[in-house]
PDB file of C-alpha atoms in Angstrom:
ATOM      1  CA  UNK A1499      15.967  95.615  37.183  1.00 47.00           C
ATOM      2  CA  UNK A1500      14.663  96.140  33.667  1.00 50.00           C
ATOM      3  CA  UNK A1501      11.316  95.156  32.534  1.00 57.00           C
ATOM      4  CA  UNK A1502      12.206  92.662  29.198  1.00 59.00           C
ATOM      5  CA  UNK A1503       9.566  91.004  26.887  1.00 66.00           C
ATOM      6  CA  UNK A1504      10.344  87.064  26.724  1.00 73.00           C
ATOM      7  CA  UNK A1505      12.187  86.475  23.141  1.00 77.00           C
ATOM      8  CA  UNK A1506       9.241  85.505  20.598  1.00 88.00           C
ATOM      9  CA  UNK A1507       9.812  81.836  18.982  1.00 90.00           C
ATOM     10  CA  UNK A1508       9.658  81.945  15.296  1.00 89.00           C
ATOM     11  CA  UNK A1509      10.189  77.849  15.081  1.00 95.00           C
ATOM     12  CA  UNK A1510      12.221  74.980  16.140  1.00 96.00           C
ATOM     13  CA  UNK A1511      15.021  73.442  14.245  1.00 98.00           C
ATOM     14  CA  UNK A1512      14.578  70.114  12.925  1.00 98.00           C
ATOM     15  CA  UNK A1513      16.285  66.940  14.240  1.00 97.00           C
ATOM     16  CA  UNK A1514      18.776  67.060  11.502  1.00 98.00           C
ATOM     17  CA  UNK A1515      19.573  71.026  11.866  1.00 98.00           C
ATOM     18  CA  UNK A1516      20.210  70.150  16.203  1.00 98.00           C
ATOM     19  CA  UNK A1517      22.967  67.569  14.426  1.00 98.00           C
ATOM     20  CA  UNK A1518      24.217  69.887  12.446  1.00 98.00           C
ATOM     21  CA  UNK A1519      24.848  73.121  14.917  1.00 98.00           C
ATOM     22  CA  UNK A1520      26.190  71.174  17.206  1.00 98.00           C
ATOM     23  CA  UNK A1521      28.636  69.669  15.080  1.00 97.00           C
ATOM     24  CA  UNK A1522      31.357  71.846  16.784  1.00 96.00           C
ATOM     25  CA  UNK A1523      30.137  72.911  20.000  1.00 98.00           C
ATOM     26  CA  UNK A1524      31.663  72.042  23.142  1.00 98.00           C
ATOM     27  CA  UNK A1525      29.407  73.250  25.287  1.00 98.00           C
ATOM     28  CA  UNK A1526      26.686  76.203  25.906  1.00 98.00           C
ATOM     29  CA  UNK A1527      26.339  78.450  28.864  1.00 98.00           C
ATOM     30  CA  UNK A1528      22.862  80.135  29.764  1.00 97.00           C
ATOM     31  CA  UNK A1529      22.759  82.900  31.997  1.00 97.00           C
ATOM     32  CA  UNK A1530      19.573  84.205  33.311  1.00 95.00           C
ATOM     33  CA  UNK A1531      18.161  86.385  36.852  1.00 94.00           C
ATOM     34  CA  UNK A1532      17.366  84.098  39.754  1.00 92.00           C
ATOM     35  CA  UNK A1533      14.163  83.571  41.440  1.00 87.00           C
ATOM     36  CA  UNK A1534      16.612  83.902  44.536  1.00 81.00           C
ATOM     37  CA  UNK A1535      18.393  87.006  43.811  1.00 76.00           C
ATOM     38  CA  UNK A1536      20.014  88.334  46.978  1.00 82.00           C
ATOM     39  CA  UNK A1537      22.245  84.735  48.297  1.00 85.00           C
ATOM     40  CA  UNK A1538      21.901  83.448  44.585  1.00 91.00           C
ATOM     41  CA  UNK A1539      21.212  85.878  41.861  1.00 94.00           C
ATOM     42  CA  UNK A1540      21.847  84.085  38.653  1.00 96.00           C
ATOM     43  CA  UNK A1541      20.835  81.001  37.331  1.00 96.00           C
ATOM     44  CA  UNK A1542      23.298  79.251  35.431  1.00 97.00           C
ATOM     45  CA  UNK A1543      22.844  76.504  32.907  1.00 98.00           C
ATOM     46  CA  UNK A1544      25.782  74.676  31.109  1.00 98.00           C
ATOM     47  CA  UNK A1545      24.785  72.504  27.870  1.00 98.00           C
ATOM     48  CA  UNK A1546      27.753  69.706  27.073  1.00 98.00           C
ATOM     49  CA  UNK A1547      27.468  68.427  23.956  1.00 98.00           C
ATOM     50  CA  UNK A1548      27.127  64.874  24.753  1.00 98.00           C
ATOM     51  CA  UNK A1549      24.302  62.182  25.512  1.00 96.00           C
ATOM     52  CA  UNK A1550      26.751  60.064  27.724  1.00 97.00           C
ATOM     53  CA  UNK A1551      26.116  59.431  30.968  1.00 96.00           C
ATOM     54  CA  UNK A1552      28.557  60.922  33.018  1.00 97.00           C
ATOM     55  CA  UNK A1553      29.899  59.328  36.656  1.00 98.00           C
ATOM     56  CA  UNK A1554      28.534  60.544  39.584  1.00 97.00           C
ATOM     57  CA  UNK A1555      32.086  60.882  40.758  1.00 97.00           C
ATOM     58  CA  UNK A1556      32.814  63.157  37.795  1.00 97.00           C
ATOM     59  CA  UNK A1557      30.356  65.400  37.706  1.00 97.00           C
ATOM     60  CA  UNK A1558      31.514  67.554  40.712  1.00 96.00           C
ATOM     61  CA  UNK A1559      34.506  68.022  39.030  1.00 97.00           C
ATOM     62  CA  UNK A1560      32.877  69.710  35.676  1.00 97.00           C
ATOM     63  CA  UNK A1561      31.282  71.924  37.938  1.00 97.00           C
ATOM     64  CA  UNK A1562      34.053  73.098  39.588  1.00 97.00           C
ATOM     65  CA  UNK A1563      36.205  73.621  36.372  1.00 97.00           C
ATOM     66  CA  UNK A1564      33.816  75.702  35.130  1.00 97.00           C
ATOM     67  CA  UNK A1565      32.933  77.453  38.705  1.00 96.00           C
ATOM     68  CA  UNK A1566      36.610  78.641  38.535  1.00 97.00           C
ATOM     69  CA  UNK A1567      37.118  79.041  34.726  1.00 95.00           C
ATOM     70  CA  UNK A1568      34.146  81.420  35.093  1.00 95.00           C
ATOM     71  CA  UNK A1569      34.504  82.943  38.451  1.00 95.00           C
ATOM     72  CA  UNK A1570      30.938  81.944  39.762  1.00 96.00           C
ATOM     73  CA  UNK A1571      30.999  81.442  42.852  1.00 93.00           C
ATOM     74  CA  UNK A1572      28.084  80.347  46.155  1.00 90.00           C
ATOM     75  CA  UNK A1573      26.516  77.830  43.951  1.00 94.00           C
ATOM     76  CA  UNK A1574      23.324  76.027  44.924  1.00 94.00           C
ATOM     77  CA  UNK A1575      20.696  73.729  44.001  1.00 95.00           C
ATOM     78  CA  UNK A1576      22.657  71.797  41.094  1.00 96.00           C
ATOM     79  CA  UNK A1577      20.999  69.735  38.914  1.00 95.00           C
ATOM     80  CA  UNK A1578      23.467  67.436  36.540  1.00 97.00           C
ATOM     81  CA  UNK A1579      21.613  65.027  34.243  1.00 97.00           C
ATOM     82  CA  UNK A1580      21.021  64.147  30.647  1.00 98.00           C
ATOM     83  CA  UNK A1581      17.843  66.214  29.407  1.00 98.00           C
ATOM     84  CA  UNK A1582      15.858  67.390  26.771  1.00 98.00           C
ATOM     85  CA  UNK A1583      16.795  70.540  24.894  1.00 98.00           C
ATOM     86  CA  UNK A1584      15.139  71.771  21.895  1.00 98.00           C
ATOM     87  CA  UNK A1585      16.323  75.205  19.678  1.00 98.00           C
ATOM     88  CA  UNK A1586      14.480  77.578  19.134  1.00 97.00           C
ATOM     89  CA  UNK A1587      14.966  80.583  16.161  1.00 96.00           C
ATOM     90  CA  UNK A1588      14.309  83.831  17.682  1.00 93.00           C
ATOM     91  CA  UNK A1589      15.233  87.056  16.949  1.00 91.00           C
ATOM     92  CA  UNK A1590      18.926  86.329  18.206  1.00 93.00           C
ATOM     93  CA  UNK A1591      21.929  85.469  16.045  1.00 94.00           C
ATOM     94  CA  UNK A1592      22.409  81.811  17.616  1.00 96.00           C
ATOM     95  CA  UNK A1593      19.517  79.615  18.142  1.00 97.00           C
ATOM     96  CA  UNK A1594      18.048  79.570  21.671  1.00 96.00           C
ATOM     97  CA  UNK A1595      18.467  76.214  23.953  1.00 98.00           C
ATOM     98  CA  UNK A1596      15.395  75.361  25.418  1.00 96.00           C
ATOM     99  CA  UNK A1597      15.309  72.673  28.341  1.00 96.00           C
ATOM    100  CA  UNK A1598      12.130  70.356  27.273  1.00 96.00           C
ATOM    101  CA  UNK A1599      10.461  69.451  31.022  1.00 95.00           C
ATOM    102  CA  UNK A1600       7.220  68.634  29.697  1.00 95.00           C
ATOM    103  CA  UNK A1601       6.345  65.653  28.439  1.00 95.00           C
ATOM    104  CA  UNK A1602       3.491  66.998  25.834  1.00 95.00           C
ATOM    105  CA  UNK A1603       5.748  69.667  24.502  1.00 94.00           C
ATOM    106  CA  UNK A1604       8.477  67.421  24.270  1.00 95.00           C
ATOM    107  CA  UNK A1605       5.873  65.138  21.811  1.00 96.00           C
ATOM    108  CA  UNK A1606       5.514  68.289  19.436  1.00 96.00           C
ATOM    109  CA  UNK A1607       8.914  69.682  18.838  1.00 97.00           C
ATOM    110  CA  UNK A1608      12.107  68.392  18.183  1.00 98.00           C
ATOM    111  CA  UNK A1609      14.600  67.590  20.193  1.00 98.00           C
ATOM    112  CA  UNK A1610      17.822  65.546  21.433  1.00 98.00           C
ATOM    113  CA  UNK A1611      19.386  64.366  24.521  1.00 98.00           C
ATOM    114  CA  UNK A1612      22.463  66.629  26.381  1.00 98.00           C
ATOM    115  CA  UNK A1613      23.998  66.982  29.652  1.00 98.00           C
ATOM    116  CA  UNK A1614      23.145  69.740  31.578  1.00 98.00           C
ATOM    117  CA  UNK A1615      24.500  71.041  34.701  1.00 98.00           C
ATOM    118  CA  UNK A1616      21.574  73.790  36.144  1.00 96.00           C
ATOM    119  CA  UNK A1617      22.445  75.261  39.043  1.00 96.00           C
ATOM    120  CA  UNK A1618      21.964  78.775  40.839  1.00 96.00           C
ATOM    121  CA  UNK A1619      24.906  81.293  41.914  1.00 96.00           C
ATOM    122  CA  UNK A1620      26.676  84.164  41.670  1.00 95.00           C
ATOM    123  CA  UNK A1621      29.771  86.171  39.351  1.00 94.00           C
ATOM    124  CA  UNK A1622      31.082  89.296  38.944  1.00 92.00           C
ATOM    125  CA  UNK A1623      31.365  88.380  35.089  1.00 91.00           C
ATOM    126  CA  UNK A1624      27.082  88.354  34.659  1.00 94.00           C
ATOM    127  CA  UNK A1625      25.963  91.851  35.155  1.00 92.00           C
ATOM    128  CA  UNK A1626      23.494  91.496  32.978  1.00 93.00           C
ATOM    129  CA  UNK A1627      21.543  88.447  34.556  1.00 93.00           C
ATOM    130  CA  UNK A1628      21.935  90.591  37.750  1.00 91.00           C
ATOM    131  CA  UNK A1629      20.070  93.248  35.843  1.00 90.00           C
ATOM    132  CA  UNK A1630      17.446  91.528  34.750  1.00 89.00           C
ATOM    133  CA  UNK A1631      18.371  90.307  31.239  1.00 91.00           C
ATOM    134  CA  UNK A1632      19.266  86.233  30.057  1.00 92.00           C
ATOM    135  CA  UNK A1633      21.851  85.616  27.592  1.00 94.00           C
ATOM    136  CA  UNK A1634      23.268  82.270  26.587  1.00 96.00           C
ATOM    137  CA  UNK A1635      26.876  81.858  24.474  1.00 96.00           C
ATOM    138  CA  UNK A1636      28.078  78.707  22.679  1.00 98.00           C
ATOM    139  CA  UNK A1637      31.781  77.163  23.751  1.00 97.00           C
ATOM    140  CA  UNK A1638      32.918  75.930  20.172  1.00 97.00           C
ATOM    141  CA  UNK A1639      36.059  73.475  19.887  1.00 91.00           C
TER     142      UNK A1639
END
């Protein structure tokens, strides 16, 4: 596995720039290594674009679309709620989702409410998060 530096934050867009990248995105996916690498070696987060609350009924099914759309398979440990996610400017081309857990941080940067769907598992298709690096790639409709 190769040794990476985290990606250095330059700033946070504003409320109004979140409004406006997201203006045409579907959805995000995040793809980073696992704290459980040999039964679950990638940790997967999806980003819809929306704020709604989605049925408890439903939300298995999202989860398997994109299980099978994706070919990730032995998924664990899903989490599928409306959260905080900021962006952050890096170095990258496309700004960088950040999930906003704490309260205190979430108090000094901007950010707006999506539905994520974090979960840990496994694909043929994610070398790279089995190698040690984290990616993320934005779904735009």
């Amino acid at each position: 596995m190769q040794e990476m530096q985290p990606l250095k934050v330059n700033s946070y867009l504003s409320a109004g720039e979140i409004t406006t990248l997201l203006e045409k995105v579907e959805y995000i996916l995040m793809a980073s290594p696992s704290l459980m690498p040999e039964e679950h070696p990638i940790h997967f987060t999806i980003i819809l674009n929306t704020a709604d609350v989605i049925p408890e009924d439903v939300k298995p099914l999202i989860l398997e679309k994109f299980c099978r759309e994706l070919d990730i398979t032995a998924t664990s440990h899903v989490l599928s709620n409306r959260e905080r996610i900021a962006f952050a400017l890096t170095s990258q081309k496309t700004p960088m989702p950040k999930h906003i857990i704490d309260d205190a941080e979430a108090n000094s940067i901007p950010w707006t409410l999506l539905h994520i769907i974090d979960f840990l598992g496994d694909s043929q298709g994610f070398k790279e998060a089995k190698d040690g690096l984290s990616g993320w790639s934005y779904s735009y409709n």
